[in-house]
Every structure is written in structure tokens, then in C-alpha cells.
Amino acid sequence: MLCGIDVGGTHTDAVLIGPEGIVACAKLRTNHDDLLASVREALSSIVSVAGPKAITRLNLSTTLSTNAIIEGTADPVGMLVSGGPGIDPEAYRLGDHYFVLPGAIDHRGRETAPLDMAAVDAAVAACRAAGLTVHAAVTKFSTRHPEQELALRDRLAGASDFVSLGHSFSGRLGFGRRIATAYCNSAVWRIYNRFCDAVEQSVTELGLAPDIINVLKADGGTMPLAVSRGLPVQSILSGPAASVMGIIAVCDIAEDSVILDIGGTTTDIAVFAAGAPLVENEGIAIAGRPTLVRALRTRSIGVGGDSAITVDREAVRVGPRRLGPPMALGGPVPTLVDALNIQNVIALGDPRASFRGLAAAGEAVGMEPDEVADAAIISAVNHIRSEVAAFVREINDRPVYTIFELLEGRRVAPSRVYVMGGPALALSGLLQDAFSEKVVVPESFAVANAIGAALARPTFSVELFADTAAGRLTIPSLGLSRSVADNYSPAAAEGEAAMRLREYLAKLGADLAETPVETVELSSFPMVEGQTQVGHNIRVACQVRPGVLAAYKKAVSQSC
């Protein structure tokens, strides 16, 4: 059976799903001081119901990498960058330890200037003197010729615990995005690998023996925990991705729709076009820097069940801060849940504590507790509605990419709003009053994100580059480079890219029947020197798009 665990800002959700549907589920308060304890507790809860041998596959969604970036707890990184002619690498400077090194690769992957190894050694020495233990090496056009990045990695050997190489993330071009991606990857490497260690230890201690442990990626797919250790940046925004995959798992969506996952800390918003989720095709921005991390297009706002209520003479506001649990559960300040509590929308904990908190909040401005509660609920609902409207407008101002295709000239016009998360049912009537679209709450709304984590299938993409004039072929994300003949054809390139991707997926233990490979780009351009054609420049991109396991989706839908 499949187990999915989603570690959210307020709750950690877990589900166990078998061929007949949901076997067990749990919703626990997230321990912010020890997220790993939350994972362990969730696993223990599932094991107590089904036994340790029931779990054959474990999928996890975690906020750890995201939080490390946002909260400034990530490691400092030594950045070694070589650019050559064109845009000055200084334009992409990141962090306090950024070294621009002489050396250059051109757009065809030819070394036009060797690395200055004396400058490299000086940079390595400066990193060592600063006490840095993680690094990143990025050279322009490394996807066409990675040898300079590999040389930088070799020079850092013995001085670094981990080195991110720019060419390993994607075959797509984008020098600045590659620098930011490598930097973030190294910055969260240590904290993320501690998480992996603890997960594996917990699995062993509880007597579990899953065939594989996966982590959800920002694009809604999974990657094996072992692979994720070297690519932790891919786990950023896995929480909102779990929400999207969850709604795909429990509902059959065919129309333009909005998805709201209302948690304790945030509300995650996603939009579907013709039943397909939208993606950030070029890559998401992390801490304001564009990256190569392909992700589902989502937006998170600071409105959730535990969002603090503030009252002044101008307005009653909900969020964006979460200062602890609701006062009904012993928290320090009144929250949206407390407002819902005293209005009898929900019944949680000690409603008298909720009443006292709202009475104190309203006293200074002469408002009664029920007035504060009404105003807070209306404020939260209106904020969600206005953010959804702004998000849809923003989407319609740019090309619309779904996980399937580019929808040229297409405007998204949602006709339904699907709501999930703990407060979903309590707020559904109020949301229906605020939205003109039909509001739908799936039966498994409380743990839909964990269902999405459990059923998400592996995703991966490869880009193959072949320069027949130079006799070189590379697949950067697989670390593959070899020679090719001058008659190597686009058809051969497409076949090889698909074959290499299937081979990689098989090594990951993926069910190839559940992970269809598709070609998303195939191009071939003649290379001309003087008046003579000397070969072709060929590019092929193949991928497995995000999705959920079809057989289990049917079972979950039947149990909803």
C-alpha cells in the first residue's frame, strides 16, 4: 500500500491507500521545533492501524527547504562562476562569497578560454578561510560542455562537503537562473540531508520496509529520497504541489477551476485550465531570484485557520502572521479558528478561551466579540477572493502553460472553486457567498494533500544536445557525454533521449507503464562555416509529465 505524508505549516497529514481506497489517515499538529518528530509521529499513527509491513511505498512532502530559504537558516555558499564574453556574471551576484573566474565556453560547447587555475585556487582558499563547507560551480554554456564545472568540483575536493554543478539541474539555457538554482541547492543541502537521515532512521526504527521512499517536487512529481539528497532545491514548494496533485486524485476536473488549500498558516491557490494545472514553464523565483526549478503555478497567502486577528479603528484583519495555535487550544492570540468557534461555525477546544481573546481584541475599539468574529471571517474570505481574482488576472496577462501544452491566446475563466484543507468545510458556505463560481468541497478535503503526495508519480526530464560538426552529444541532467558521427539524425536523437530517460526511470524503480515518456521539443539547425554546411545542431527534450497513479486514483475516487 502507498503512504503519503504532507508536513504543513500547521498540520502534518498522513494517509495509507490500498487498491480498495483509503485504509488509514491521520492529522497531527506540526511540531515547528522538530519537523522530523512530526514525520515520525505521522508514520507511527499509520503503522498503529495497518502494521509496519503494509507500507510498500512512502512519499513525503516537506516545507523544510522552503522554510530554510525564507527564514534565513540556510548555509552560506561559496560561488565559483565563469562567464566569458557577454553578460557580466557580476549581474547575478549572490551571497557574500562570490568569485568570478577567467575562463569561457561558447554556445557550441567549445572552450574558448581555459580556467585560470591560480584564480580558482585563490577562490578556494578564500572560501576555506571563511569557514565555508558548501559550494556551487557554474560556467556559462556548461550544458553544452561541462568540463570546466567538473574541473572546479575537482579543485574543491577536500575543501567542500558538497558542490552543486550548474549543468546538473536542466539542459535549458539561462545563466542567471542556473547560478541562483545552484546557490539555493547548496544552501539547503545540509539541513535537507539531516531530514533525509532522520526519515530513514524513523523508517528503520518503526520496522518499515518500503520498496522506495520518494519526495514530492515542485512540479508535482516525485523523486527518490536518495536522488533528492543531491537536488534538495527541487523539493521547494512541494507543499502546494501536494495540494494540486491531491485535487487531481480525488476529483475529475474538466473545466477552468480554482483550487484553494486552506491550511492553518496559509491558503495555497492554484488554477486549472481545461482541467489541467498551470506550470511556471521557465522556472520559479526563489527569494526573488528566477531559477530553473520547474514548478506548478501556485500562490500562497498568509490566511489560514491559525492566522492571528488584529483589530484597530480602521479594520479587523486576519494574518499574515501565525503566532501559535488558536486560543481555544491554548494559543497566545485570537485566530480565525477562534472567530469561527464563537460563531458556532466549528466546535474546537475551549470556546470560552476564544470568546475571551476576541473580547480583549475588540475592547479597545468598542467592538463586541461576535462583531470582531464576523468582521474577521468576512476579512479572511474577502482577502482570499481578491487574491484569487488578482492571480487569475496575472495568469491572463502572460502565456498560459499547462502541464500538457501552451494555450496560445487562451484566457482562463474559472467556473468552479474546489476547496480543501482543515477549515474547508467550515468556510465553504461563506466562500460560496463571496464567489460567483460554484464552490465544491471533496469528501476527502481534510487530507487531500497527503493523498496527492501518496499518489504522485515520478517525473523527470532530459535535454539532449548533439553537435554533429563537433562530434559531441551531451545529456546534462544525466551527466552523459559521448561522441557522435556526422550523420547522427534528429530521429536518432529523439529515440536516444527517450531511451536514456526510460533507463533512468527504471533505475529509480518507476513503473514504466505509469510513467509515459513524451517528446516536448525537437529541433535541428544546420551549422555553416564559410559557405559550407558542416553539420547539425540538434536539441531534443523528453519528459514524464506530472500525474497520479491511475489505478489508485480510481480507488480513492470511489472512497470519497
Coordinates of C-alpha atoms in Angstrom, one line a residue:
M1 CA 0.0 0.0 0.0
L2 CA 1.0 3.6 -0.6
C3 CA 1.6 6.1 2.3
G4 CA 1.7 9.8 1.8
I5 CA 2.8 12.4 4.4
D6 CA 2.4 16.1 3.9
V7 CA 4.3 18.2 6.5
G8 CA 2.5 21.6 6.5
G9 CA 2.9 24.8 8.4
T10 CA 0.3 23.8 11.0
H11 CA -0.7 20.2 10.5
T12 CA 1.1 17.1 9.3
D13 CA -1.3 14.8 7.4
A14 CA -0.8 11.2 6.6
V15 CA -2.8 8.6 4.6
L16 CA -2.4 5.0 3.7
I17 CA -4.0 4.0 0.4
G18 CA -4.6 0.4 -0.9
P19 CA -6.2 -1.0 -4.0
E20 CA -9.6 -0.5 -2.5
G21 CA -9.1 3.1 -1.3
I22 CA -8.1 4.9 1.9
V23 CA -7.1 2.5 4.7
A24 CA -6.0 4.9 7.3
C25 CA -5.4 8.6 7.8
A26 CA -4.1 11.0 10.5
K27 CA -4.0 14.8 11.1
L28 CA -1.5 15.9 13.7
R29 CA -0.2 19.3 14.8
T30 CA 3.2 20.1 13.2
N31 CA 6.0 20.4 15.7
H32 CA 7.8 23.5 14.4
D33 CA 10.7 22.9 16.7
D34 CA 11.2 19.4 15.4
L35 CA 9.6 18.7 12.0
L36 CA 11.2 15.3 12.0
A37 CA 9.2 14.4 15.1
S38 CA 6.1 15.3 13.1
V39 CA 7.0 12.8 10.4
R40 CA 7.8 10.1 12.9
E41 CA 4.5 10.7 14.8
A42 CA 2.6 10.5 11.5
L43 CA 4.3 7.3 10.5
S44 CA 3.6 5.8 13.9
S45 CA 0.0 6.7 13.6
I46 CA -0.3 4.9 10.3
V47 CA 1.7 1.9 11.5
S48 CA -0.5 1.5 14.6
V49 CA -3.5 1.0 12.3
A50 CA -2.0 -1.1 9.4
G51 CA 1.2 -2.6 10.7
P52 CA 4.7 -1.8 9.5
K53 CA 4.7 -4.3 6.6
A54 CA 1.7 -2.7 4.9
I55 CA 3.6 0.3 3.5
T56 CA 5.3 -0.6 0.2
R57 CA 5.9 3.0 -0.9
L58 CA 6.4 6.2 1.1
N59 CA 6.0 9.6 -0.4
L60 CA 6.8 12.8 1.6
S61 CA 6.1 16.4 1.0
T62 CA 8.1 18.8 3.2
T63 CA 8.4 22.6 3.8
L64 CA 11.9 22.2 5.1
S65 CA 13.8 23.7 2.1
T66 CA 11.3 26.5 1.6
N67 CA 11.5 27.5 5.3
A68 CA 15.3 27.4 5.4
I69 CA 15.4 29.9 2.5
I70 CA 12.6 32.2 3.8
E71 CA 13.8 32.2 7.4
G72 CA 17.5 32.7 6.6
T73 CA 18.7 29.5 8.2
A74 CA 20.3 28.1 5.1
D75 CA 24.1 27.7 4.8
P76 CA 26.4 30.4 3.3
V77 CA 27.6 29.2 -0.1
G78 CA 30.9 29.7 -1.9
M79 CA 30.0 30.6 -5.5
L80 CA 32.6 29.9 -8.3
V81 CA 31.4 31.4 -11.6
S82 CA 32.9 31.7 -15.0
G83 CA 31.2 33.6 -17.7
G84 CA 33.4 34.7 -20.6
P85 CA 32.2 37.2 -23.2
G86 CA 28.6 38.6 -22.9
I87 CA 26.7 39.3 -19.8
D88 CA 29.0 40.0 -16.8
P89 CA 28.5 37.4 -14.1
E90 CA 28.5 40.2 -11.6
A91 CA 25.0 40.9 -12.7
Y92 CA 23.9 37.7 -11.0
R93 CA 26.0 38.1 -7.8
L94 CA 24.6 36.1 -4.9
G95 CA 25.7 35.9 -1.3
D96 CA 28.9 37.2 0.4
H97 CA 31.3 34.7 -1.2
Y98 CA 31.0 35.1 -5.0
F99 CA 34.1 34.6 -7.2
V100 CA 34.2 35.5 -10.9
L101 CA 36.9 33.4 -12.6
P102 CA 38.6 33.8 -16.0
G103 CA 37.5 31.1 -18.5
A104 CA 34.9 30.7 -21.2
I105 CA 32.8 28.2 -23.2
D106 CA 31.0 29.3 -26.3
H107 CA 27.4 28.5 -27.3
R108 CA 28.5 25.4 -29.2
G109 CA 30.3 24.0 -26.2
R110 CA 33.9 24.9 -27.3
E111 CA 36.3 26.1 -24.8
T112 CA 37.5 29.5 -25.9
A113 CA 39.4 30.4 -22.8
P114 CA 40.7 27.9 -20.2
L115 CA 40.0 28.4 -16.5
D116 CA 42.7 30.4 -14.6
M117 CA 43.6 27.7 -12.1
A118 CA 45.6 30.2 -10.0
A119 CA 42.4 32.3 -9.6
V120 CA 40.5 29.1 -8.8
D121 CA 42.9 28.1 -6.1
A122 CA 42.7 31.6 -4.6
A123 CA 38.9 31.5 -4.5
V124 CA 39.0 28.0 -2.9
A125 CA 41.4 29.3 -0.2
A126 CA 39.2 32.3 0.5
C127 CA 36.2 30.0 0.9
R128 CA 38.2 27.8 3.3
A129 CA 39.3 30.9 5.3
A130 CA 35.7 32.0 5.6
G131 CA 34.8 28.5 7.0
L132 CA 32.5 27.6 4.1
T133 CA 31.7 23.9 3.7
V134 CA 29.2 24.0 0.7
H135 CA 29.9 25.4 -2.7
A136 CA 28.4 25.9 -6.2
A137 CA 30.2 26.0 -9.6
V138 CA 28.6 27.5 -12.6
T139 CA 30.1 28.2 -16.0
K140 CA 28.2 29.7 -19.0
F141 CA 27.1 27.1 -21.6
S142 CA 28.1 24.3 -19.2
T143 CA 25.1 22.3 -20.6
R144 CA 27.0 22.1 -23.9
H145 CA 30.4 21.4 -22.3
P146 CA 30.5 20.7 -18.5
E147 CA 34.3 20.0 -18.2
Q148 CA 35.1 23.4 -16.6
E149 CA 32.4 22.9 -13.9
L150 CA 33.8 19.4 -13.3
A151 CA 37.3 20.8 -13.0
L152 CA 36.0 23.3 -10.4
R153 CA 34.4 20.4 -8.5
D154 CA 37.7 18.5 -8.5
R155 CA 39.6 21.6 -7.3
L156 CA 37.1 21.9 -4.4
A157 CA 37.6 18.2 -3.4
G158 CA 38.8 18.0 0.2
A159 CA 37.6 21.6 0.9
S160 CA 33.9 21.1 0.5
D161 CA 31.2 18.8 1.9
F162 CA 29.0 19.4 -1.2
V163 CA 29.3 21.1 -4.6
S164 CA 26.3 21.9 -6.8
L165 CA 27.2 22.0 -10.5
G166 CA 25.1 24.2 -12.8
H167 CA 24.7 21.8 -15.6
S168 CA 23.1 19.1 -13.4
F169 CA 19.8 20.9 -13.0
S170 CA 18.5 21.3 -16.5
G171 CA 19.7 21.3 -20.1
R172 CA 17.9 24.6 -20.7
L173 CA 19.9 27.8 -21.1
G174 CA 19.7 30.6 -18.6
F175 CA 23.0 31.7 -17.0
G176 CA 21.4 33.7 -14.2
R177 CA 18.8 31.1 -13.4
R178 CA 21.4 28.5 -13.3
I179 CA 23.5 30.5 -10.8
A180 CA 20.5 31.0 -8.5
T181 CA 19.5 27.4 -8.7
A182 CA 22.9 26.1 -7.8
Y183 CA 23.3 28.6 -5.0
C184 CA 19.9 27.6 -3.4
N185 CA 20.6 23.9 -3.9
S186 CA 23.8 24.1 -1.9
A187 CA 22.4 26.5 0.7
V188 CA 19.7 24.0 1.8
W189 CA 21.8 20.8 1.2
R190 CA 22.9 20.2 4.8
I191 CA 19.5 20.8 6.6
Y192 CA 17.7 18.8 3.9
N193 CA 20.1 15.8 4.2
R194 CA 19.6 15.8 8.0
F195 CA 15.9 15.5 7.3
C196 CA 16.6 12.5 4.9
D197 CA 18.8 10.9 7.6
A198 CA 16.0 11.2 10.2
V199 CA 13.4 9.9 7.8
E200 CA 15.4 6.8 7.0
Q201 CA 16.2 6.3 10.7
S202 CA 12.5 6.6 11.6
V203 CA 11.6 4.1 8.9
T204 CA 14.1 1.6 10.3
E205 CA 13.1 2.1 13.9
L206 CA 9.4 1.6 13.1
G207 CA 10.2 -1.7 11.3
L208 CA 9.0 -0.4 7.9
A209 CA 10.5 -1.8 4.7
P210 CA 9.0 0.2 1.8
D211 CA 10.3 -0.6 -1.7
I212 CA 11.1 3.1 -2.2
I213 CA 10.9 6.4 -0.3
N214 CA 10.1 9.4 -2.5
V215 CA 9.9 13.2 -2.0
L216 CA 7.5 15.4 -3.8
K217 CA 9.0 18.0 -6.2
A218 CA 7.7 21.5 -7.0
D219 CA 6.4 20.2 -10.4
G220 CA 4.0 17.8 -8.7
G221 CA 6.1 14.7 -9.4
T222 CA 8.3 12.6 -7.1
M223 CA 11.9 11.7 -6.9
P224 CA 13.6 9.1 -4.8
L225 CA 14.8 10.3 -1.4
A226 CA 18.3 9.1 -2.4
V227 CA 18.3 11.2 -5.5
S228 CA 16.8 14.2 -3.7
R229 CA 19.8 14.4 -1.4
G230 CA 21.8 15.9 -4.2
L231 CA 18.9 18.0 -5.6
P232 CA 17.2 19.4 -2.5
V233 CA 16.2 22.6 -4.3
Q234 CA 13.7 20.5 -6.3
S235 CA 11.7 20.0 -3.0
I236 CA 11.0 23.7 -2.6
L237 CA 7.2 24.4 -2.9
S238 CA 6.4 20.7 -2.6
G239 CA 3.5 21.6 -0.2
P240 CA 1.5 23.5 -2.8
A241 CA 2.3 20.8 -5.3
A242 CA 0.8 18.2 -3.0
S243 CA -2.4 20.2 -2.9
V244 CA -2.6 20.3 -6.7
M245 CA -1.9 16.6 -7.0
G246 CA -4.4 15.9 -4.3
I247 CA -7.3 17.6 -6.0
I248 CA -6.4 15.7 -9.3
A249 CA -6.5 12.5 -7.3
V250 CA -9.9 13.0 -5.6
C251 CA -11.8 14.9 -8.3
D252 CA -12.2 14.7 -12.1
I253 CA -11.7 18.2 -13.2
A254 CA -12.5 19.1 -16.8
E255 CA -13.1 22.9 -16.7
D256 CA -11.3 26.0 -15.8
S257 CA -11.1 26.0 -12.0
V258 CA -9.6 27.5 -8.9
I259 CA -8.1 25.2 -6.2
L260 CA -7.9 26.5 -2.6
D261 CA -6.0 24.6 0.1
I262 CA -6.8 26.4 3.3
G263 CA -4.3 25.3 6.0
G264 CA -3.5 26.7 9.4
T265 CA -0.8 29.1 8.2
T266 CA -1.5 29.8 4.6
T267 CA -4.0 29.4 1.8
D268 CA -2.4 27.9 -1.3
I269 CA -4.1 28.9 -4.6
A270 CA -3.8 27.0 -7.9
V271 CA -5.6 27.4 -11.2
F272 CA -6.5 24.8 -13.8
A273 CA -7.2 25.5 -17.4
A274 CA -9.4 22.9 -19.1
G275 CA -8.8 20.6 -16.3
A276 CA -5.0 20.8 -16.3
P277 CA -2.9 22.6 -13.7
L278 CA -0.8 25.5 -14.8
V279 CA 3.0 25.4 -14.6
E280 CA 5.8 28.0 -14.3
N281 CA 7.4 26.9 -17.6
E282 CA 10.7 28.8 -17.2
G283 CA 11.1 28.1 -13.5
I284 CA 10.0 29.7 -10.2
A285 CA 11.6 32.5 -8.4
I286 CA 13.2 31.7 -5.0
A287 CA 13.9 34.6 -2.6
G288 CA 13.2 36.9 -5.6
R289 CA 15.7 35.2 -8.0
P290 CA 14.5 33.3 -11.1
T291 CA 15.6 29.7 -11.1
L292 CA 15.5 26.6 -13.3
V293 CA 13.2 24.8 -10.8
R294 CA 10.1 23.9 -12.9
A295 CA 7.0 24.1 -10.7
L296 CA 3.3 24.1 -10.7
R297 CA 2.0 27.6 -10.8
T298 CA 0.7 28.4 -7.3
R299 CA 0.4 31.3 -4.9
S300 CA 0.4 31.2 -1.1
I301 CA -1.2 34.0 1.0
G302 CA -1.0 34.4 4.8
V303 CA -4.6 33.5 5.6
G304 CA -5.2 30.3 7.5
G305 CA -7.1 28.9 10.4
D306 CA -4.3 29.9 12.8
S307 CA -3.7 33.3 11.3
A308 CA -3.7 36.0 14.0
I309 CA -6.5 38.5 14.2
T310 CA -5.6 42.2 14.7
V311 CA -8.1 44.9 15.5
D312 CA -7.7 48.7 15.2
R313 CA -10.0 51.6 14.5
E314 CA -9.6 51.1 10.7
A315 CA -10.2 47.4 10.3
V316 CA -10.2 43.9 11.6
R317 CA -7.5 41.9 9.8
V318 CA -6.6 38.2 9.6
G319 CA -2.9 37.3 9.0
P320 CA -0.4 37.2 7.5
R321 CA 1.3 36.2 10.8
R322 CA 0.8 32.9 12.6
L323 CA 1.8 33.4 16.3
G324 CA 0.7 29.9 17.5
P325 CA -2.4 27.8 17.8
P326 CA -5.9 29.2 18.4
M327 CA -6.7 30.4 21.9
A328 CA -9.2 27.6 22.0
L329 CA -6.2 25.3 22.0
G330 CA -4.1 27.3 24.4
G331 CA -2.6 29.8 21.9
P332 CA -1.5 33.4 22.8
V333 CA -3.7 35.4 20.5
P334 CA -7.1 35.1 18.8
T335 CA -7.1 33.5 15.3
L336 CA -9.5 32.8 12.5
V337 CA -10.4 29.5 14.1
D338 CA -11.4 31.3 17.3
A339 CA -13.7 33.6 15.3
L340 CA -15.3 30.5 13.6
N341 CA -15.5 28.9 17.1
I342 CA -17.6 31.6 18.8
Q343 CA -19.9 31.9 15.8
N344 CA -20.7 28.2 16.0
V345 CA -19.3 27.5 12.5
I346 CA -16.9 25.0 14.2
A347 CA -16.6 23.4 17.6
L348 CA -12.9 23.2 18.7
G349 CA -11.2 23.1 22.1
D350 CA -12.4 25.7 24.6
P351 CA -14.8 28.2 23.1
R352 CA -14.7 30.3 26.2
A353 CA -11.0 30.9 25.6
S354 CA -11.9 32.0 22.0
F355 CA -14.5 34.4 23.4
R356 CA -12.1 35.9 25.9
G357 CA -9.5 36.5 23.3
L358 CA -11.9 38.2 20.9
A359 CA -13.4 40.3 23.7
A360 CA -10.0 41.6 24.6
A361 CA -9.1 42.3 21.0
G362 CA -12.3 44.3 20.5
E363 CA -12.4 46.1 23.8
A364 CA -10.0 48.9 22.7
V365 CA -12.2 49.9 19.8
G366 CA -15.6 49.2 21.4
M367 CA -16.4 46.1 19.4
E368 CA -18.3 43.1 20.9
P369 CA -16.7 39.6 20.5
D370 CA -19.2 38.5 17.9
E371 CA -18.7 41.7 15.9
V372 CA -14.9 41.0 15.9
A373 CA -15.6 37.4 14.8
D374 CA -17.9 38.4 12.0
A375 CA -15.5 41.1 10.7
A376 CA -12.5 38.7 10.9
I377 CA -14.3 35.9 8.9
I378 CA -15.5 38.4 6.3
S379 CA -12.0 39.9 6.1
A380 CA -10.4 36.4 5.5
V381 CA -13.0 35.4 2.9
N382 CA -12.7 38.7 1.0
H383 CA -8.9 38.5 1.1
I384 CA -9.0 35.0 -0.4
R385 CA -11.4 36.2 -3.1
S386 CA -9.4 39.2 -4.0
E387 CA -6.2 37.3 -4.2
V388 CA -7.8 34.7 -6.5
A389 CA -9.1 37.4 -8.8
A390 CA -5.6 39.1 -8.9
F391 CA -3.9 35.7 -9.6
V392 CA -6.3 34.9 -12.5
R393 CA -5.7 38.4 -13.9
E394 CA -1.9 37.9 -13.7
I395 CA -2.3 34.5 -15.4
N396 CA -4.2 36.0 -18.2
D397 CA -1.6 38.7 -18.8
R398 CA 1.0 36.1 -19.7
P399 CA 1.1 33.0 -22.0
V400 CA -0.8 30.1 -20.3
Y401 CA 1.2 26.9 -19.9
T402 CA -0.4 23.8 -18.6
I403 CA 1.3 20.5 -17.8
F404 CA 0.2 19.4 -21.3
E405 CA 0.7 22.4 -23.6
L406 CA 1.0 26.1 -24.3
L407 CA -2.5 27.5 -24.7
E408 CA -2.0 30.3 -27.2
G409 CA -4.3 33.2 -26.8
R410 CA -6.4 31.4 -24.2
R411 CA -8.0 33.3 -21.3
V412 CA -8.7 31.3 -18.1
A413 CA -12.3 31.8 -16.9
P414 CA -12.9 29.6 -13.8
S415 CA -16.3 28.2 -13.3
R416 CA -15.6 26.2 -10.1
V417 CA -13.7 26.7 -6.9
Y418 CA -12.5 23.5 -5.2
V419 CA -11.7 23.9 -1.5
M420 CA -9.6 21.5 0.6
G421 CA -7.7 21.7 3.9
G422 CA -8.9 21.5 7.5
P423 CA -11.2 24.6 7.6
A424 CA -12.6 23.9 4.1
L425 CA -16.0 22.7 5.1
A426 CA -16.4 25.3 7.8
L427 CA -15.7 28.1 5.3
S428 CA -17.4 26.6 2.2
G429 CA -20.8 28.4 2.8
L430 CA -19.1 31.8 3.4
L431 CA -16.9 31.2 0.3
Q432 CA -19.9 30.4 -1.8
D433 CA -21.4 33.8 -0.8
A434 CA -18.2 35.5 -1.8
F435 CA -17.6 33.7 -5.1
S436 CA -19.9 33.7 -8.2
E437 CA -18.4 30.3 -9.2
K438 CA -19.7 27.1 -7.7
V439 CA -17.8 26.1 -4.6
V440 CA -17.0 22.3 -4.3
V441 CA -15.6 20.6 -1.2
P442 CA -14.4 17.0 -1.9
E443 CA -15.2 14.4 0.7
S444 CA -11.5 13.8 1.5
F445 CA -10.9 17.6 1.8
A446 CA -9.1 17.3 5.2
V447 CA -6.2 15.1 3.9
A448 CA -6.4 15.6 0.1
N449 CA -2.8 17.0 0.1
A450 CA -1.5 13.8 1.7
I451 CA -3.4 11.8 -0.9
G452 CA -1.8 13.9 -3.6
A453 CA 1.6 13.1 -2.1
A454 CA 0.9 9.4 -1.9
L455 CA -0.3 9.0 -5.5
A456 CA 2.0 11.4 -7.3
R457 CA 4.1 9.5 -9.9
P458 CA 7.8 10.1 -10.7
T459 CA 8.6 13.0 -13.1
F460 CA 11.9 13.7 -14.9
S461 CA 13.0 15.4 -18.0
V462 CA 16.1 15.2 -20.1
E463 CA 17.5 17.5 -22.8
L464 CA 19.8 16.0 -25.4
F465 CA 22.2 18.2 -27.3
A466 CA 24.1 16.9 -30.4
D467 CA 26.6 19.0 -32.4
T468 CA 27.5 16.7 -35.4
A469 CA 30.1 19.2 -36.6
A470 CA 32.0 18.9 -33.3
G471 CA 31.1 15.2 -33.0
R472 CA 29.7 15.7 -29.4
L473 CA 26.5 14.7 -27.6
T474 CA 25.5 15.6 -24.1
I475 CA 22.6 14.9 -21.7
P476 CA 23.4 17.3 -18.9
S477 CA 20.9 16.1 -16.3
L478 CA 22.1 12.6 -16.6
G479 CA 25.8 13.5 -16.7
L480 CA 26.2 11.8 -20.1
S481 CA 28.6 12.9 -22.8
R482 CA 29.8 10.9 -25.8
S483 CA 30.9 11.3 -29.4
V484 CA 28.6 11.1 -32.4
A485 CA 29.0 10.6 -36.1
D486 CA 28.5 13.3 -38.6
N487 CA 25.3 11.5 -39.9
Y488 CA 23.6 11.4 -36.5
S489 CA 20.0 12.3 -37.2
P490 CA 17.2 14.1 -35.3
A491 CA 15.2 10.8 -35.3
A492 CA 18.1 9.0 -33.7
A493 CA 18.5 11.8 -31.2
E494 CA 14.8 11.6 -30.2
G495 CA 15.0 7.9 -29.9
E496 CA 18.1 8.1 -27.7
A497 CA 16.7 10.8 -25.4
A498 CA 13.6 8.7 -24.8
M499 CA 15.6 5.5 -24.3
R500 CA 18.0 7.2 -21.8
L501 CA 15.1 8.7 -19.9
R502 CA 13.4 5.3 -19.6
E503 CA 16.6 3.7 -18.5
Y504 CA 16.9 6.3 -15.7
L505 CA 13.3 5.8 -14.6
A506 CA 13.9 2.1 -14.5
K507 CA 16.9 2.6 -12.2
L508 CA 14.6 4.6 -9.9
G509 CA 12.2 1.7 -9.7
A510 CA 9.4 3.5 -11.6
D511 CA 6.6 1.6 -13.2
L512 CA 7.2 2.5 -16.9
A513 CA 3.6 1.7 -17.7
E514 CA 2.6 4.5 -15.3
T515 CA 5.3 7.0 -16.5
P516 CA 4.7 7.7 -20.2
V517 CA 7.6 9.5 -21.9
E518 CA 6.8 12.2 -24.4
T519 CA 8.9 14.4 -26.6
V520 CA 8.2 18.1 -26.0
E521 CA 10.8 19.7 -28.2
L522 CA 12.7 18.6 -31.3
S523 CA 14.8 21.0 -33.3
S524 CA 17.7 20.7 -35.8
F525 CA 19.7 23.6 -37.3
P526 CA 22.4 23.4 -39.9
M527 CA 25.9 24.5 -38.9
V528 CA 27.6 26.6 -41.6
E529 CA 31.3 27.6 -41.7
G530 CA 32.0 30.0 -44.6
Q531 CA 29.9 28.8 -47.4
T532 CA 29.8 25.1 -46.4
Q533 CA 27.4 23.2 -44.2
V534 CA 29.5 21.2 -41.7
G535 CA 26.8 19.5 -39.6
H536 CA 23.7 20.0 -37.5
N537 CA 22.9 21.3 -34.0
I538 CA 20.2 19.0 -32.6
R539 CA 18.2 19.5 -29.5
V540 CA 15.6 17.1 -28.0
A541 CA 13.6 17.5 -24.8
C542 CA 11.7 14.5 -23.4
Q543 CA 9.8 14.3 -20.1
V544 CA 7.3 12.5 -17.9
R545 CA 4.7 15.0 -17.0
P546 CA 3.1 15.2 -13.5
G547 CA 0.2 12.9 -12.8
V548 CA -1.2 10.5 -10.3
L549 CA -1.3 6.7 -10.4
A550 CA -4.4 5.8 -12.4
A551 CA -5.4 2.6 -10.6
Y552 CA -5.1 4.2 -7.2
K553 CA -6.9 7.3 -8.3
K554 CA -9.9 5.2 -9.2
A555 CA -9.9 3.6 -5.8
V556 CA -9.6 6.9 -4.0
S557 CA -12.3 8.5 -6.0
Q558 CA -14.6 5.6 -5.2
S559 CA -13.9 6.0 -1.5
C560 CA -14.6 9.8 -1.5

